[in-house]
PDB file of C-alpha atoms in Angstrom:
ATOM      1  CA  UNK L 736       1.476 -13.634  -6.742  1.00 43.00           C
ATOM      2  CA  UNK L 737      -1.248 -12.717  -4.289  1.00 49.00           C
ATOM      3  CA  UNK L 738      -3.642 -10.066  -5.454  1.00 67.00           C
ATOM      4  CA  UNK L 739      -3.898  -6.653  -3.864  1.00 75.00           C
ATOM      5  CA  UNK L 740      -7.261  -5.690  -2.353  1.00 75.00           C
ATOM      6  CA  UNK L 741      -9.453  -3.596  -4.648  1.00 77.00           C
ATOM      7  CA  UNK L 742      -8.879  -0.472  -2.562  1.00 78.00           C
ATOM      8  CA  UNK L 743      -5.145  -0.650  -3.371  1.00 84.00           C
ATOM      9  CA  UNK L 744      -5.651  -0.300  -7.129  1.00 88.00           C
ATOM     10  CA  UNK L 745      -7.049   2.511  -9.235  1.00 88.00           C
ATOM     11  CA  UNK L 746      -7.452   3.931 -12.698  1.00 90.00           C
ATOM     12  CA  UNK L 747      -5.157   6.957 -12.362  1.00 90.00           C
ATOM     13  CA  UNK L 748      -2.085   7.690 -14.414  1.00 90.00           C
ATOM     14  CA  UNK L 749       0.666  10.278 -14.312  1.00 90.00           C
ATOM     15  CA  UNK L 750       0.259  13.137 -16.735  1.00 87.00           C
ATOM     16  CA  UNK L 751       3.363  15.005 -17.900  1.00 88.00           C
ATOM     17  CA  UNK L 752       1.808  18.234 -16.635  1.00 88.00           C
ATOM     18  CA  UNK L 753       1.606  16.715 -13.121  1.00 89.00           C
ATOM     19  CA  UNK L 754       5.277  15.699 -12.946  1.00 90.00           C
ATOM     20  CA  UNK L 755       6.215  18.552 -10.596  1.00 93.00           C
ATOM     21  CA  UNK L 756       3.287  17.782  -8.295  1.00 91.00           C
ATOM     22  CA  UNK L 757       4.436  14.141  -8.209  1.00 93.00           C
ATOM     23  CA  UNK L 758       7.915  14.911  -6.820  1.00 95.00           C
ATOM     24  CA  UNK L 759       6.797  14.653  -3.151  1.00 95.00           C
ATOM     25  CA  UNK L 760       5.388  11.190  -3.964  1.00 95.00           C
ATOM     26  CA  UNK L 761       8.771   9.792  -5.037  1.00 96.00           C
ATOM     27  CA  UNK L 762       9.709   8.290  -1.614  1.00 97.00           C
ATOM     28  CA  UNK L 763       6.259   6.719  -1.300  1.00 97.00           C
ATOM     29  CA  UNK L 764       6.453   5.206  -4.793  1.00 97.00           C
ATOM     30  CA  UNK L 765      10.028   3.979  -4.254  1.00 97.00           C
ATOM     31  CA  UNK L 766       8.796   2.172  -1.138  1.00 97.00           C
ATOM     32  CA  UNK L 767       5.922   0.736  -3.155  1.00 96.00           C
ATOM     33  CA  UNK L 768       8.414  -0.460  -5.795  1.00 95.00           C
ATOM     34  CA  UNK L 769      10.327  -2.383  -3.126  1.00 96.00           C
ATOM     35  CA  UNK L 770       7.106  -3.867  -1.781  1.00 95.00           C
ATOM     36  CA  UNK L 771       6.022  -4.915  -5.278  1.00 92.00           C
ATOM     37  CA  UNK L 772       9.429  -6.564  -5.822  1.00 91.00           C
ATOM     38  CA  UNK L 773       9.098  -8.394  -2.485  1.00 91.00           C
ATOM     39  CA  UNK L 774       5.590  -9.564  -3.360  1.00 88.00           C
ATOM     40  CA  UNK L 775       6.751 -10.785  -6.781  1.00 86.00           C
ATOM     41  CA  UNK L 776       9.754 -12.727  -5.470  1.00 87.00           C
ATOM     42  CA  UNK L 777      10.274 -13.487  -1.778  1.00 85.00           C
ATOM     43  CA  UNK L 778       6.606 -13.588  -0.812  1.00 78.00           C
ATOM     44  CA  UNK L 779       6.082 -16.655  -3.013  1.00 75.00           C
ATOM     45  CA  UNK L 780       8.456 -18.768  -0.936  1.00 79.00           C
ATOM     46  CA  UNK L 781       6.154 -18.451   2.084  1.00 75.00           C
ATOM     47  CA  UNK L 782       2.941 -19.278   0.279  1.00 71.00           C
ATOM     48  CA  UNK L 783      -0.451 -18.351   1.704  1.00 74.00           C
ATOM     49  CA  UNK L 784       0.307 -18.614   5.423  1.00 77.00           C
ATOM     50  CA  UNK L 785      -0.897 -15.250   6.759  1.00 82.00           C
ATOM     51  CA  UNK L 786      -3.605 -15.369   9.438  1.00 87.00           C
ATOM     52  CA  UNK L 787      -4.829 -11.956   8.399  1.00 90.00           C
ATOM     53  CA  UNK L 788      -6.517 -10.626   5.296  1.00 88.00           C
ATOM     54  CA  UNK L 789      -5.056  -8.855   3.460  1.00 89.00           C
ATOM     55  CA  UNK L 790      -1.655 -10.522   3.815  1.00 88.00           C
ATOM     56  CA  UNK L 791       1.030  -8.565   5.635  1.00 90.00           C
ATOM     57  CA  UNK L 792       2.719  -7.540   2.385  1.00 91.00           C
ATOM     58  CA  UNK L 793      -0.592  -6.394   0.860  1.00 91.00           C
ATOM     59  CA  UNK L 794      -1.305  -4.509   4.101  1.00 94.00           C
ATOM     60  CA  UNK L 795       2.100  -2.813   3.752  1.00 95.00           C
ATOM     61  CA  UNK L 796       1.250  -1.696   0.218  1.00 95.00           C
ATOM     62  CA  UNK L 797      -2.059  -0.196   1.371  1.00 95.00           C
ATOM     63  CA  UNK L 798      -0.469   1.463   4.399  1.00 96.00           C
ATOM     64  CA  UNK L 799       2.284   3.118   2.356  1.00 97.00           C
ATOM     65  CA  UNK L 800      -0.212   4.193  -0.315  1.00 96.00           C
ATOM     66  CA  UNK L 801      -2.585   5.765   2.192  1.00 95.00           C
ATOM     67  CA  UNK L 802      -0.196   7.190   4.781  1.00 96.00           C
ATOM     68  CA  UNK L 803       3.199   7.632   3.112  1.00 96.00           C
ATOM     69  CA  UNK L 804       6.456   5.807   3.605  1.00 97.00           C
ATOM     70  CA  UNK L 805       7.170   6.687   7.249  1.00 97.00           C
ATOM     71  CA  UNK L 806       3.719   6.301   8.807  1.00 97.00           C
ATOM     72  CA  UNK L 807       2.881   3.404   6.467  1.00 97.00           C
ATOM     73  CA  UNK L 808       6.036   1.604   7.607  1.00 97.00           C
ATOM     74  CA  UNK L 809       5.071   2.190  11.255  1.00 98.00           C
ATOM     75  CA  UNK L 810       1.569   0.800  10.637  1.00 97.00           C
ATOM     76  CA  UNK L 811       3.126  -2.215   8.919  1.00 97.00           C
ATOM     77  CA  UNK L 812       5.539  -2.790  11.818  1.00 97.00           C
ATOM     78  CA  UNK L 813       2.575  -2.720  14.234  1.00 96.00           C
ATOM     79  CA  UNK L 814       0.740  -5.222  12.036  1.00 95.00           C
ATOM     80  CA  UNK L 815       3.770  -7.521  11.955  1.00 93.00           C
ATOM     81  CA  UNK L 816       3.982  -7.308  15.757  1.00 93.00           C
ATOM     82  CA  UNK L 817       0.358  -8.514  15.957  1.00 91.00           C
ATOM     83  CA  UNK L 818       1.167 -11.504  13.761  1.00 86.00           C
ATOM     84  CA  UNK L 819       2.253 -14.338  16.036  1.00 86.00           C
ATOM     85  CA  UNK L 820       1.254 -17.986  16.572  1.00 86.00           C
ATOM     86  CA  UNK L 821      -1.437 -17.054  19.127  1.00 90.00           C
ATOM     87  CA  UNK L 822      -3.050 -14.320  17.024  1.00 88.00           C
ATOM     88  CA  UNK L 823      -6.661 -14.910  16.107  1.00 90.00           C
ATOM     89  CA  UNK L 824      -6.242 -13.317  12.673  1.00 88.00           C
ATOM     90  CA  UNK L 825      -9.111 -12.245  10.441  1.00 92.00           C
ATOM     91  CA  UNK L 826      -9.796  -9.176   8.334  1.00 93.00           C
ATOM     92  CA  UNK L 827      -7.473  -6.294   9.194  1.00 92.00           C
ATOM     93  CA  UNK L 828      -7.705  -3.525   6.620  1.00 92.00           C
ATOM     94  CA  UNK L 829      -5.501  -0.453   6.586  1.00 93.00           C
ATOM     95  CA  UNK L 830      -7.206   2.493   8.275  1.00 93.00           C
ATOM     96  CA  UNK L 831      -7.985   4.939   5.452  1.00 91.00           C
ATOM     97  CA  UNK L 832      -6.384   8.345   5.515  1.00 92.00           C
ATOM     98  CA  UNK L 833      -9.098  10.927   6.215  1.00 92.00           C
ATOM     99  CA  UNK L 834      -7.790  13.373   3.644  1.00 92.00           C
ATOM    100  CA  UNK L 835      -6.246  11.112   1.006  1.00 91.00           C
ATOM    101  CA  UNK L 836      -5.884  13.446  -1.970  1.00 92.00           C
ATOM    102  CA  UNK L 837      -4.140  11.268  -4.520  1.00 94.00           C
ATOM    103  CA  UNK L 838      -5.087   8.719  -7.126  1.00 94.00           C
ATOM    104  CA  UNK L 839      -3.817   5.174  -7.576  1.00 94.00           C
ATOM    105  CA  UNK L 840      -2.604   3.584 -10.793  1.00 93.00           C
ATOM    106  CA  UNK L 841      -3.671   0.103 -11.952  1.00 92.00           C
ATOM    107  CA  UNK L 842      -0.333  -1.128 -10.516  1.00 90.00           C
ATOM    108  CA  UNK L 843      -0.896   0.527  -7.139  1.00 92.00           C
ATOM    109  CA  UNK L 844       1.422   3.522  -7.426  1.00 95.00           C
ATOM    110  CA  UNK L 845       0.342   6.916  -6.075  1.00 95.00           C
ATOM    111  CA  UNK L 846      -0.078   9.862  -8.472  1.00 95.00           C
ATOM    112  CA  UNK L 847      -1.506  13.361  -8.041  1.00 94.00           C
ATOM    113  CA  UNK L 848      -5.258  13.646  -8.428  1.00 90.00           C
ATOM    114  CA  UNK L 849      -6.259  15.005 -11.795  1.00 79.00           C
ATOM    115  CA  UNK L 850      -7.741  18.488 -11.778  1.00 71.00           C
ATOM    116  CA  UNK L 851     -10.426  17.684 -14.377  1.00 61.00           C
TER     117      UNK L 851
END
């Protein structure tokens, strides 16, 4: 399995006291679950063929983490549209969200920021 970029992983974890604050993150984390499943299964059949870094599936994970399921999916669709045989490729990181107010788990899921 290809590795996610360092910015897509964190040290956060979900506390029981934050469960209610995590409810709005359910769609985002469900999307991330599907992306993780894709990266663990289907992505292997293609091998390392992406012209861009991070790979398109890793880009999708970062986009959904940073911007949510809807906007992250739109950013991913735009990235996929740029990926064609004549593309130059290269480093193409997800634009960071200016006011990202969440934490990431070691597996890349999004959880509320701790109030410590």
